[in-house]
Short mmCIF file of C-alpha atoms in Angstrom, two decimals:
data_model
loop_
_atom_site.label_atom_id
_atom_site.label_comp_id
_atom_site.label_asym_id
_atom_site.label_seq_id
_atom_site.Cartn_x
_atom_site.Cartn_y
_atom_site.Cartn_z
CA MET A 840 -119.53 0.26 211.78
CA LYS A 841 -119.26 -2.09 208.84
CA LYS A 842 -119.04 -0.40 205.46
CA ILE A 843 -121.47 -1.68 202.83
CA LEU A 844 -121.13 -0.62 199.19
CA PHE A 845 -123.82 -2.00 196.92
CA THR A 846 -124.41 -2.01 193.17
CA ALA A 847 -127.34 -3.69 191.48
CA VAL A 848 -126.15 -5.42 188.32
CA LEU A 849 -128.77 -7.07 186.16
CA SER A 850 -127.97 -9.69 183.57
CA ALA A 851 -127.70 -8.27 180.09
CA LEU A 852 -129.62 -5.30 178.72
CA CYS A 853 -132.91 -7.15 178.83
CA VAL A 854 -133.24 -6.19 182.51
CA CYS A 855 -134.11 -2.71 181.29
CA THR A 856 -136.86 -4.26 179.21
CA ALA A 857 -138.19 -6.03 182.31
CA LEU A 858 -138.16 -2.80 184.28
CA THR A 859 -140.00 -1.04 181.45
CA SER A 860 -142.69 -3.67 181.60
CA CYS A 861 -143.33 -2.92 185.32
CA LYS A 862 -143.65 0.86 185.14
CA LYS A 863 -145.95 2.45 187.68
CA SER A 864 -148.76 2.32 185.10
CA ASP A 865 -151.00 -0.73 184.94
CA PRO A 866 -148.69 -3.77 184.77
CA ASN A 867 -151.39 -5.61 182.77
CA GLU A 868 -151.45 -3.04 180.00
CA GLY A 869 -151.09 -4.70 176.55
CA ALA A 870 -151.01 -8.21 178.07
CA SER A 871 -153.28 -11.05 177.22
CA PRO A 872 -154.08 -13.06 180.39
CA GLY A 873 -153.17 -16.67 179.94
CA GLY A 874 -151.41 -15.98 176.66
CA SER A 875 -148.51 -18.07 175.50
CA ASN A 876 -146.17 -15.09 175.70
CA VAL A 877 -146.08 -15.03 179.57
CA SER A 878 -142.44 -14.97 180.61
CA VAL A 879 -140.80 -14.85 184.06
CA SER A 880 -137.95 -12.50 184.94
CA LEU A 881 -136.16 -11.22 188.03
CA VAL A 882 -135.86 -7.57 189.00
CA VAL A 883 -134.08 -5.97 191.95
CA GLU A 884 -135.32 -2.60 193.13
CA ASP A 885 -132.43 -0.31 194.04
CA GLU A 886 -129.63 -1.83 196.20
CA TYR A 887 -128.99 -3.37 199.58
CA ASP A 888 -129.69 -0.76 202.23
CA GLU A 889 -127.53 -0.08 205.32
CA THR A 890 -129.15 -2.97 207.15
CA GLY A 891 -128.22 -5.42 204.39
CA LYS A 892 -131.72 -5.71 202.87
CA ALA A 893 -132.97 -5.32 199.32
CA LYS A 894 -136.17 -5.98 197.32
CA LEU A 895 -136.45 -8.76 194.76
CA THR A 896 -139.43 -9.05 192.40
CA VAL A 897 -140.38 -12.17 190.48
CA LEU A 898 -142.16 -10.57 187.50
CA LEU A 899 -144.51 -11.96 184.89
CA SER A 900 -144.74 -10.26 181.52
CA ALA A 901 -148.53 -10.63 181.90
CA PRO A 902 -150.85 -12.16 184.51
CA ALA A 903 -151.35 -15.87 183.94
CA SER A 904 -154.65 -17.74 184.02
CA LYS A 905 -153.25 -20.21 186.55
CA THR A 906 -150.79 -20.10 189.44
CA VAL A 907 -147.20 -19.84 188.33
CA THR A 908 -144.57 -21.44 190.58
CA VAL A 909 -141.03 -20.10 190.32
CA ASN A 910 -138.09 -21.83 192.02
CA LEU A 911 -135.08 -19.68 192.85
CA ALA A 912 -131.52 -20.71 193.73
CA ASP A 913 -128.11 -19.23 194.46
CA GLY A 914 -125.85 -18.61 191.49
CA LYS A 915 -122.08 -18.27 191.40
CA ALA A 916 -120.12 -15.11 192.05
CA ALA A 917 -118.20 -13.68 189.14
CA ALA A 918 -114.43 -13.86 188.93
CA GLY A 919 -112.62 -11.18 190.92
CA TYR A 920 -114.99 -11.28 193.90
CA ALA A 921 -114.15 -12.70 197.34
CA GLY A 922 -116.98 -15.16 196.90
CA LEU A 923 -120.73 -15.50 197.21
CA MET A 924 -122.48 -13.35 199.81
CA PRO A 925 -125.16 -15.64 201.24
CA ALA A 926 -128.64 -14.17 201.43
CA LYS A 927 -131.89 -15.22 203.02
CA TYR A 928 -134.89 -15.25 200.69
CA THR A 929 -137.90 -17.38 199.78
CA LYS A 930 -136.77 -19.88 197.21
CA LYS A 931 -140.22 -21.11 196.11
CA VAL A 932 -142.45 -18.29 194.91
CA SER A 933 -146.08 -18.85 193.91
CA ILE A 934 -147.79 -16.14 191.82
CA PRO A 935 -151.58 -16.59 191.78
CA ALA A 936 -153.65 -16.34 188.59
CA GLY A 937 -154.36 -12.80 187.53
CA VAL A 938 -151.32 -11.35 189.38
CA SER A 939 -148.34 -9.97 187.53
CA GLY A 940 -145.62 -10.59 190.10
CA LYS A 941 -144.54 -10.97 193.72
CA THR A 942 -141.95 -8.94 195.67
CA GLN A 943 -139.95 -10.15 198.68
CA THR A 944 -137.12 -8.92 200.91
CA ILE A 945 -133.70 -10.50 200.59
CA THR A 946 -131.26 -10.16 203.49
CA ALA A 947 -127.49 -10.44 203.24
CA ASN A 948 -125.99 -12.93 205.69
CA PRO A 949 -122.25 -12.19 206.08
CA GLY A 950 -121.76 -14.15 209.29
CA GLY A 951 -118.37 -15.85 209.41
CA LEU A 952 -116.99 -14.12 206.31
CA ALA A 953 -113.76 -12.21 206.21
CA SER A 954 -113.53 -8.71 204.82
CA GLY A 955 -113.87 -8.43 201.04
CA THR A 956 -116.18 -7.64 198.14
CA TYR A 957 -118.83 -10.31 197.64
CA GLN A 958 -121.74 -10.92 195.28
CA THR A 959 -125.21 -12.12 196.03
CA VAL A 960 -126.41 -14.05 192.96
CA ILE A 961 -129.99 -15.29 192.63
CA LYS A 962 -131.27 -17.11 189.57
CA ILE A 963 -134.43 -18.81 188.31
CA SER A 964 -133.88 -22.55 188.44
CA SER A 965 -137.30 -23.65 187.13
CA VAL A 966 -140.83 -22.44 186.32
CA SER A 967 -144.08 -24.39 186.24
CA GLY A 968 -147.79 -23.63 185.75
CA GLY A 969 -149.75 -21.09 183.72
CA GLY A 970 -147.81 -21.83 180.57
CA ALA A 971 -145.05 -19.47 181.73
CA VAL A 972 -141.49 -19.70 180.51
CA VAL A 973 -138.16 -18.27 181.74
CA ASP A 974 -136.97 -15.03 180.23
CA LYS A 975 -133.36 -16.11 179.87
CA SER A 976 -132.21 -12.56 179.35
CA ALA A 977 -133.43 -11.59 182.86
CA SER A 978 -133.22 -14.88 184.75
CA GLU A 979 -130.48 -13.82 187.15
CA VAL A 980 -129.72 -10.81 189.38
CA ARG A 981 -126.46 -9.79 191.08
CA LEU A 982 -125.86 -7.53 194.07
CA ASP A 983 -122.39 -6.38 195.15
CA TYR A 984 -121.57 -6.34 198.88
CA ASP A 985 -118.34 -4.73 200.09
CA TYR A 986 -117.96 -6.19 203.57
CA ASP A 987 -115.57 -4.88 206.19
CA PHE A 988 -115.68 -7.45 209.02
CA LEU A 989 -114.60 -6.51 212.54
CA PRO A 990 -115.19 -9.04 215.36
CA THR A 991 -115.77 -7.76 218.88
CA LEU A 992 -113.08 -8.31 221.50
CA THR A 993 -114.26 -9.46 224.93
CA TYR A 994 -112.64 -10.88 228.07
CA ASP A 995 -113.90 -13.46 230.51
CA SER A 996 -115.73 -12.00 233.48
CA PRO A 997 -115.48 -12.21 236.38
CA VAL A 998 -111.72 -12.31 235.98
CA GLU A 999 -110.11 -14.86 238.29
CA PRO A 1000 -108.26 -13.29 241.24
CA PHE A 1001 -104.53 -13.73 241.73
CA GLY A 1002 -103.51 -16.78 243.75
CA SER A 1003 -102.78 -15.60 247.29
CA LYS A 1004 -99.58 -17.65 247.46
CA THR A 1005 -98.47 -17.72 243.84
CA GLY A 1006 -99.43 -14.22 242.80
CA LYS A 1007 -100.40 -15.60 239.40
CA THR A 1008 -103.54 -15.53 237.29
CA LYS A 1009 -104.51 -15.19 233.64
CA LEU A 1010 -106.77 -13.13 231.44
CA ILE A 1011 -108.75 -14.85 228.71
CA PHE A 1012 -109.56 -12.69 225.69
CA ARG A 1013 -112.07 -13.81 223.08
CA LEU A 1014 -113.34 -12.68 219.68
CA SER A 1015 -117.00 -12.85 218.77
CA GLU A 1016 -115.86 -14.62 215.58
CA ALA A 1017 -112.54 -15.67 214.15
CA THR A 1018 -111.21 -13.44 211.40
CA SER A 1019 -108.74 -13.76 208.56
CA GLN A 1020 -106.53 -11.07 210.10
CA ASP A 1021 -104.41 -11.00 213.23
CA VAL A 1022 -106.02 -9.01 216.03
CA ARG A 1023 -103.51 -6.92 217.99
CA VAL A 1024 -104.33 -5.64 221.47
CA THR A 1025 -102.47 -3.10 223.59
CA LEU A 1026 -102.78 -3.02 227.40
CA GLU A 1027 -101.70 -0.52 230.02
CA LYS A 1028 -101.79 -0.55 233.81
CA ASP A 1029 -104.19 2.05 235.18
CA ALA A 1030 -103.02 4.60 237.74
CA SER A 1031 -105.75 3.45 240.15
CA SER A 1032 -104.16 -0.01 240.45
CA THR A 1033 -103.04 -0.71 244.03
CA ILE A 1034 -100.61 -3.42 242.91
CA ASN A 1035 -97.21 -1.86 242.26
CA GLN A 1036 -95.42 -4.80 240.66
CA LEU A 1037 -97.61 -6.23 237.92
CA THR A 1038 -96.09 -8.29 235.12
CA PHE A 1039 -97.94 -8.89 231.84
CA SER A 1040 -97.46 -8.52 228.10
CA LYS A 1041 -98.29 -4.97 227.09
CA THR A 1042 -99.22 -6.14 223.59
CA PHE A 1043 -100.46 -9.50 222.38
CA THR A 1044 -101.97 -11.01 219.24
CA ILE A 1045 -104.95 -13.24 218.62
CA PRO A 1046 -103.82 -15.03 215.45
CA ALA A 1047 -105.96 -15.14 212.33
CA GLY A 1048 -108.41 -18.02 212.54
CA SER A 1049 -108.32 -18.10 216.36
CA GLU A 1050 -111.05 -16.94 218.72
CA LYS A 1051 -109.23 -17.02 222.07
CA VAL A 1052 -105.92 -16.27 223.73
CA GLU A 1053 -104.80 -16.61 227.37
CA LEU A 1054 -102.56 -13.93 228.81
CA PRO A 1055 -100.58 -14.76 232.00
CA LEU A 1056 -100.32 -12.11 234.72
CA SER A 1057 -98.27 -12.17 237.91
CA THR A 1058 -97.64 -9.92 240.85
CA ASP A 1059 -95.21 -9.75 243.72
CA VAL A 1060 -96.35 -11.80 246.73
CA ASP A 1061 -93.73 -10.24 248.99
CA VAL A 1062 -96.13 -7.54 250.16
CA PRO A 1063 -98.02 -7.03 253.44
CA TYR A 1064 -101.15 -9.09 253.89
CA GLY A 1065 -104.20 -7.27 252.62
CA SER A 1066 -106.53 -6.65 249.70
CA TYR A 1067 -105.15 -5.29 246.45
CA LYS A 1068 -106.54 -4.57 243.02
CA ALA A 1069 -104.93 -4.68 239.58
CA VAL A 1070 -106.59 -2.34 237.08
CA ILE A 1071 -105.67 -2.73 233.40
CA ASN A 1072 -106.90 -0.65 230.47
CA ILE A 1073 -107.30 -1.91 226.92
CA THR A 1074 -105.92 1.12 225.08
CA ASP A 1075 -105.91 -0.06 221.46
CA VAL A 1076 -107.39 -2.85 219.36
CA GLN A 1077 -106.52 -3.44 215.71
CA ASN A 1078 -108.75 -5.47 213.37
CA ALA A 1079 -111.44 -5.91 216.03
CA LYS A 1080 -113.89 -3.76 217.94
CA MET A 1081 -113.01 -2.46 221.40
CA PRO A 1082 -114.89 -4.15 224.30
CA SER A 1083 -117.80 -2.17 225.72
CA ARG A 1084 -115.88 -2.07 229.02
CA PRO A 1085 -112.20 -1.61 228.21
CA THR A 1086 -111.09 -1.46 231.87
CA ILE A 1087 -110.33 -4.77 233.60
CA SER A 1088 -110.19 -5.07 237.40
CA ILE A 1089 -108.63 -8.09 239.15
CA ASP A 1090 -108.59 -8.72 242.91
CA PHE A 1091 -105.52 -9.88 244.78
CA LEU A 1092 -105.93 -10.95 248.40
CA ARG A 1093 -102.52 -11.47 249.93
CA SER A 1094 -103.14 -13.90 252.74
CA ASP A 1095 -102.31 -17.24 254.20
CA ASP A 1096 -104.71 -19.95 253.17
CA ALA A 1097 -104.99 -23.01 255.37
CA GLY A 1098 -106.44 -24.99 252.48
CA ILE A 1099 -109.47 -26.04 254.51
CA VAL A 1100 -112.82 -26.13 252.71
CA ILE A 1101 -115.92 -26.52 254.89
CA ASP A 1102 -117.70 -29.19 252.87
CA GLY A 1103 -118.05 -32.25 255.09
CA GLU A 1104 -115.02 -33.87 253.47
CA TYR A 1105 -111.97 -34.10 255.75
CA ALA A 1106 -108.96 -35.16 253.67
CA ASP A 1107 -107.83 -31.53 253.48
CA TRP A 1108 -107.12 -31.59 257.24
CA ASP A 1109 -104.40 -34.19 256.69
CA ALA A 1110 -102.79 -32.04 253.99
CA ALA A 1111 -102.97 -28.71 255.86
CA ASP A 1112 -99.92 -27.25 257.61
CA GLY A 1113 -99.96 -26.11 261.20
CA VAL A 1114 -102.93 -28.15 262.42
CA GLU A 1115 -103.00 -28.60 266.20
CA THR A 1116 -104.94 -31.39 267.94
CA LEU A 1117 -106.72 -31.50 271.30
CA THR A 1118 -107.82 -34.83 272.79
CA CYS A 1119 -109.36 -36.04 276.01
CA PRO A 1120 -106.84 -37.22 278.60
CA ASN A 1121 -106.70 -40.97 279.12
CA ASN A 1122 -108.07 -40.62 282.64
CA VAL A 1123 -110.84 -38.21 281.63
CA TYR A 1124 -113.73 -37.62 283.99
CA THR A 1125 -116.39 -40.02 282.68
CA GLN A 1126 -119.19 -37.46 282.46
CA TYR A 1127 -117.09 -35.26 280.15
CA ALA A 1128 -115.70 -37.92 277.78
CA ASP A 1129 -117.97 -37.36 274.77
CA LEU A 1130 -116.03 -34.52 273.14
CA ARG A 1131 -113.32 -36.81 271.86
CA GLN A 1132 -111.10 -34.78 269.54
CA VAL A 1133 -110.69 -31.25 268.22
CA LYS A 1134 -108.33 -30.13 265.47
CA VAL A 1135 -107.73 -26.44 264.94
CA VAL A 1136 -105.85 -24.27 262.44
CA ALA A 1137 -106.03 -20.60 261.48
CA ASP A 1138 -105.07 -18.54 258.49
CA SER A 1139 -105.14 -14.79 257.94
CA ARG A 1140 -108.93 -14.69 257.57
CA TYR A 1141 -110.48 -17.66 259.40
CA ILE A 1142 -110.12 -20.03 262.32
CA TYR A 1143 -111.15 -23.62 261.49
CA PHE A 1144 -112.23 -26.54 263.69
CA TYR A 1145 -112.60 -30.27 263.06
CA ILE A 1146 -114.61 -31.91 265.86
CA VAL A 1147 -115.44 -35.51 266.77
CA CYS A 1148 -117.91 -36.31 269.53
CA ASN A 1149 -120.28 -38.99 270.76
CA GLY A 1150 -123.96 -38.29 270.33
CA TYR A 1151 -127.38 -39.79 270.42
CA ARG A 1152 -129.08 -37.91 267.60
CA ASP A 1153 -130.65 -35.39 269.93
CA SER A 1154 -130.13 -31.64 269.82
CA MET A 1155 -126.45 -31.77 270.81
CA PRO A 1156 -125.90 -28.08 271.79
CA PHE A 1157 -122.35 -26.77 271.47
CA ASP A 1158 -120.55 -23.68 272.83
CA PHE A 1159 -117.41 -21.95 271.55
CA PHE A 1160 -115.71 -19.57 274.02
CA PHE A 1161 -113.21 -17.18 272.42
CA ASP A 1162 -110.59 -14.98 274.04
CA VAL A 1163 -109.91 -13.24 270.74
CA ASP A 1164 -107.01 -11.08 271.95
CA GLY A 1165 -105.31 -13.91 273.84
CA ASN A 1166 -105.31 -11.80 277.02
CA PRO A 1167 -106.96 -13.36 280.11
CA GLY A 1168 -107.05 -9.91 281.70
CA THR A 1169 -109.73 -8.71 279.30
CA GLY A 1170 -113.21 -10.16 278.88
CA GLY A 1171 -115.30 -12.35 281.15
CA PHE A 1172 -115.31 -15.88 282.49
CA ALA A 1173 -117.96 -18.59 282.51
CA THR A 1174 -119.01 -21.34 284.88
CA THR A 1175 -121.06 -24.46 284.45
CA PRO A 1176 -123.98 -25.18 286.76
CA GLU A 1177 -123.58 -28.93 286.40
CA VAL A 1178 -121.78 -30.74 289.21
CA TYR A 1179 -121.41 -34.51 288.77
CA GLY A 1180 -120.14 -36.93 291.36
CA THR A 1181 -116.89 -35.69 292.79
CA ASP A 1182 -116.43 -32.98 290.15
CA ASN A 1183 -117.29 -29.90 292.14
CA VAL A 1184 -115.26 -27.53 289.95
CA GLN A 1185 -117.76 -25.19 288.34
CA GLN A 1186 -115.29 -22.98 286.50
CA LEU A 1187 -114.78 -24.19 282.94
CA TRP A 1188 -111.13 -23.14 282.53
CA SER A 1189 -108.69 -21.12 284.55
CA ASN A 1190 -107.60 -17.63 283.49
CA MET A 1191 -110.61 -17.11 281.26
CA GLY A 1192 -110.97 -13.74 279.56
CA CYS A 1193 -113.56 -14.23 276.84
CA GLU A 1194 -115.00 -11.66 274.49
CA TRP A 1195 -117.28 -14.05 272.58
CA LEU A 1196 -119.59 -16.98 273.27
CA LEU A 1197 -120.90 -18.66 270.14
CA GLU A 1198 -123.78 -20.80 271.25
CA GLN A 1199 -125.03 -23.39 268.80
CA GLN A 1200 -128.33 -24.55 270.25
CA GLY A 1201 -128.31 -27.74 268.23
CA LEU A 1202 -125.76 -29.44 266.01
CA TYR A 1203 -128.06 -32.08 264.60
CA ASN A 1204 -130.64 -31.60 261.85
CA PRO A 1205 -132.96 -34.61 262.28
CA MET A 1206 -134.72 -34.07 258.94
CA LEU A 1207 -131.47 -34.24 256.96
CA GLU A 1208 -129.46 -36.41 259.36
CA ASN A 1209 -126.51 -34.06 259.29
CA VAL A 1210 -125.10 -31.05 261.09
CA PHE A 1211 -126.76 -27.64 260.89
CA ASP A 1212 -124.60 -25.19 258.94
CA PHE A 1213 -124.47 -22.66 261.85
CA THR A 1214 -126.37 -19.97 259.95
CA SER A 1215 -130.08 -20.73 260.26
CA ASN A 1216 -132.55 -23.58 260.30
CA ALA A 1217 -133.87 -23.71 256.75
CA LEU A 1218 -136.63 -26.11 257.77
CA SER A 1219 -138.29 -23.87 260.35
CA GLY A 1220 -136.82 -20.47 259.59
CA TRP A 1221 -135.79 -20.15 263.24
CA ASP A 1222 -132.35 -18.67 263.74
CA TYR A 1223 -130.81 -20.82 266.43
CA ASN A 1224 -127.29 -19.47 266.12
CA TYR A 1225 -126.49 -17.00 268.91
CA MET A 1226 -123.29 -15.01 268.69
CA HIS A 1227 -122.90 -13.36 272.10
CA HIS A 1228 -120.40 -10.56 272.66
CA TYR A 1229 -119.34 -9.91 276.26
CA GLU A 1230 -119.45 -6.19 276.98
CA GLY A 1231 -119.27 -6.18 280.76
CA ALA A 1232 -116.44 -5.36 283.13
CA HIS A 1233 -113.26 -7.39 282.82
CA GLY A 1234 -112.99 -10.40 285.07
CA GLN A 1235 -116.72 -10.78 285.65
CA ASN A 1236 -118.97 -13.79 285.15
CA MET A 1237 -120.37 -13.67 281.63
CA TYR A 1238 -123.65 -15.12 282.87
CA SER A 1239 -124.16 -12.67 285.75
CA ASP A 1240 -126.42 -10.34 283.78
CA HIS A 1241 -127.35 -11.41 280.27
CA SER A 1242 -129.10 -8.18 279.38
CA GLU A 1243 -126.15 -6.00 280.35
CA HIS A 1244 -123.00 -7.98 279.76
CA LEU A 1245 -123.64 -10.72 277.22
CA ILE A 1246 -124.96 -8.96 274.13
CA ARG A 1247 -126.42 -11.01 271.31
CA LYS A 1248 -124.86 -9.93 268.03
CA TYR A 1249 -125.84 -10.64 264.42
CA GLU A 1250 -129.00 -12.50 265.39
CA GLY A 1251 -130.90 -13.26 262.20
CA ASP A 1252 -128.06 -11.97 260.03
CA ILE A 1253 -125.55 -14.80 260.10
CA THR A 1254 -123.87 -15.54 256.79
CA LYS A 1255 -121.64 -18.40 255.71
CA LYS A 1256 -118.77 -15.95 255.51
CA MET A 1257 -119.13 -15.26 259.24
CA CYS A 1258 -119.49 -18.85 260.38
CA TYR A 1259 -120.26 -22.10 258.64
CA ALA A 1260 -120.38 -25.80 259.50
CA GLN A 1261 -120.81 -29.07 257.63
CA GLY A 1262 -120.77 -32.60 258.98
CA GLN A 1263 -122.73 -35.73 259.66
CA VAL A 1264 -124.18 -37.92 262.34
CA ALA A 1265 -123.52 -41.58 261.63
CA ASP A 1266 -124.62 -44.95 262.98
CA GLY A 1267 -121.61 -47.22 263.30
CA GLY A 1268 -119.26 -44.47 262.18
CA ALA A 1269 -116.16 -44.48 260.04
CA PRO A 1270 -113.31 -46.69 261.27
CA GLY A 1271 -110.99 -44.80 263.57
CA VAL A 1272 -113.08 -41.64 263.47
CA LEU A 1273 -116.58 -42.18 264.80
CA VAL A 1274 -118.01 -44.34 267.49
CA PRO A 1275 -121.53 -45.71 267.07
CA ASP A 1276 -124.03 -42.84 267.08
CA GLY A 1277 -121.16 -40.41 266.67
CA CYS A 1278 -120.91 -36.98 265.14
CA VAL A 1279 -118.10 -35.42 263.13
CA PHE A 1280 -118.16 -31.93 261.70
CA GLU A 1281 -115.95 -29.05 260.60
CA CYS A 1282 -116.62 -25.34 260.92
CA SER A 1283 -115.01 -21.95 260.36
CA PHE A 1284 -115.36 -18.55 262.00
CA SER A 1285 -114.40 -15.24 260.46
CA ARG A 1286 -111.59 -13.48 262.31
CA LYS A 1287 -112.94 -10.21 260.97
CA THR A 1288 -116.37 -10.84 262.50
CA LEU A 1289 -114.84 -11.76 265.88
CA ASN A 1290 -112.26 -8.96 265.76
CA MET A 1291 -109.59 -11.65 266.12
CA THR A 1292 -106.90 -9.42 264.63
CA GLY A 1293 -103.85 -10.12 266.83
CA ASN A 1294 -101.16 -12.77 266.73
CA LYS A 1295 -102.80 -15.17 269.18
CA CYS A 1296 -106.15 -16.22 270.60
CA ARG A 1297 -107.41 -18.62 273.26
CA PHE A 1298 -110.48 -20.80 273.18
CA GLY A 1299 -112.44 -23.53 274.92
CA LEU A 1300 -115.21 -25.80 273.64
CA LYS A 1301 -118.14 -27.15 275.61
CA TYR A 1302 -120.36 -29.97 274.35
CA MET A 1303 -123.83 -30.67 275.80
CA ARG A 1304 -126.45 -33.27 275.07
CA GLY A 1305 -130.01 -34.15 275.93
CA ALA A 1306 -132.76 -32.60 278.04
CA GLY A 1307 -131.59 -29.71 280.18
CA TRP A 1308 -128.33 -29.48 278.20
CA PRO A 1309 -126.03 -31.19 280.73
CA MET A 1310 -122.36 -30.96 279.82
CA HIS A 1311 -120.95 -34.15 278.26
CA GLY A 1312 -117.61 -32.91 277.02
CA MET A 1313 -115.08 -30.10 277.10
CA LEU A 1314 -111.70 -29.36 275.55
CA PRO A 1315 -109.12 -28.58 276.60
CA GLN A 1316 -109.71 -30.68 279.72
CA GLY A 1317 -107.49 -31.57 282.64
CA ALA A 1318 -106.97 -35.14 283.76
CA TYR A 1319 -109.17 -36.62 286.46
CA SER A 1320 -106.89 -37.28 289.41
CA GLY A 1321 -107.09 -37.12 293.17
CA GLY A 1322 -110.84 -37.52 292.95
CA ALA A 1323 -111.34 -34.32 290.95
CA ARG A 1324 -111.10 -32.80 287.49
CA GLN A 1325 -107.95 -30.73 287.24
CA LEU A 1326 -108.54 -27.15 286.12
CA VAL A 1327 -106.51 -26.07 283.05
CA ASP A 1328 -106.14 -22.90 281.01
CA MET A 1329 -107.96 -22.27 277.76
CA TYR A 1330 -106.08 -23.44 274.68
CA GLU A 1331 -103.76 -20.85 273.16
CA LEU A 1332 -103.30 -20.71 269.38
CA SER A 1333 -100.82 -18.58 267.45
CA LEU A 1334 -102.39 -16.68 264.56
CA PRO A 1335 -100.97 -15.61 261.19
CA GLN A 1336 -101.08 -11.95 260.24
CA PHE A 1337 -104.69 -10.79 259.91
CA VAL A 1338 -106.24 -9.68 256.62
CA ASP A 1339 -109.31 -7.45 256.74
CA ALA A 1340 -111.36 -9.47 254.27
CA TYR A 1341 -113.55 -12.56 254.18
#
């Protein structure tokens, strides 16, 4: 709490005379209204209270026959004080005819001042009307104000997490106001912190006149992948007030980060490490040529895809088949009912063992001319994203009994942390990327959601288009030779160590 010590000091002994003239008895006693002896003086009643308020009366020696206007102004603090304590008060006071004075509240305004003893000084600068004159012996009042200023210490929230690869972050501490004194802060790691090696300055200073300081923190990145938390206590603060929450918590997710952001911008794919590319063979079966390219990369939390395909601005359904454990002996397989020309191979890929089918019923949002984000259709409210989990016997057709084996999961509860897509459908297309009426998009799927926790997975992608959803593309895809599409395995991808976090 700030300490306020107040003393009312009135100019000269004539203040006592002014106070005598405003005893609780009739203030008009012995006065002649409108007389030439009407004088104006200032009186303070008591002192500033604990809230920094006091009463100031502009007093007439007798009621005047006309309105008296008194203009007030700040005076100068006496020598030996830290300076003038600003105060809020009405500077133009009008006293109607027949009234002996007017009282108002004055409020000290110490904002921005350093600690010290100040004076509030208020004086009469001029008087007009009613024939009144200034009583020079009581034309000024002084109030002492002993001010002990303590700014409040705060820190930026939410605190930025540690970089997953650098193990570095920073805390930003702030003062509610700068002060004339150095503010010293002491920190201590809390026993609940799950980060063992945490490096930071145990004490630091916010210099006088400054309002902010940045404190670097670092931790050891040579730890198993996972979620950690650094907990730091503010144990002591000098020359400032302790924050209302003196315990700081900072997250540290130790993980690989592919550097891919699902935002419809694709330059990050060129900069990312470990990206693998699937393309159609040169002698692709014509019916299945529209899924042109797929790039894939995974980190410890997500698997990411960049996809380029031909399209005609229709619904463009798309299926993702995932063998999340990379074991063809577990899970089910899938066939396609479409048989075109000499392609009589109904099985999509050999050695399938899928645990998940993510069925996007339509890539294209015709109202926005872009790709749906894989969560829900904001225009209609219809959740078109079906995440099917195969729960039948191993080695069985996933489509043999939908109600028993292919269980729809998360319907109506898809979040962008689980799966997310951004992209566009373009006429003419970007050079080297899109053909006319093409589609390009990127998407991510949570390894946690899919239980993709091992060191490898396998997948296959199926692209459909138009009425009846006939297949127009698949990857990986075998070459068309000997009058038939050659059957190939699903694509196998090595995975970094899994982290149980989004």
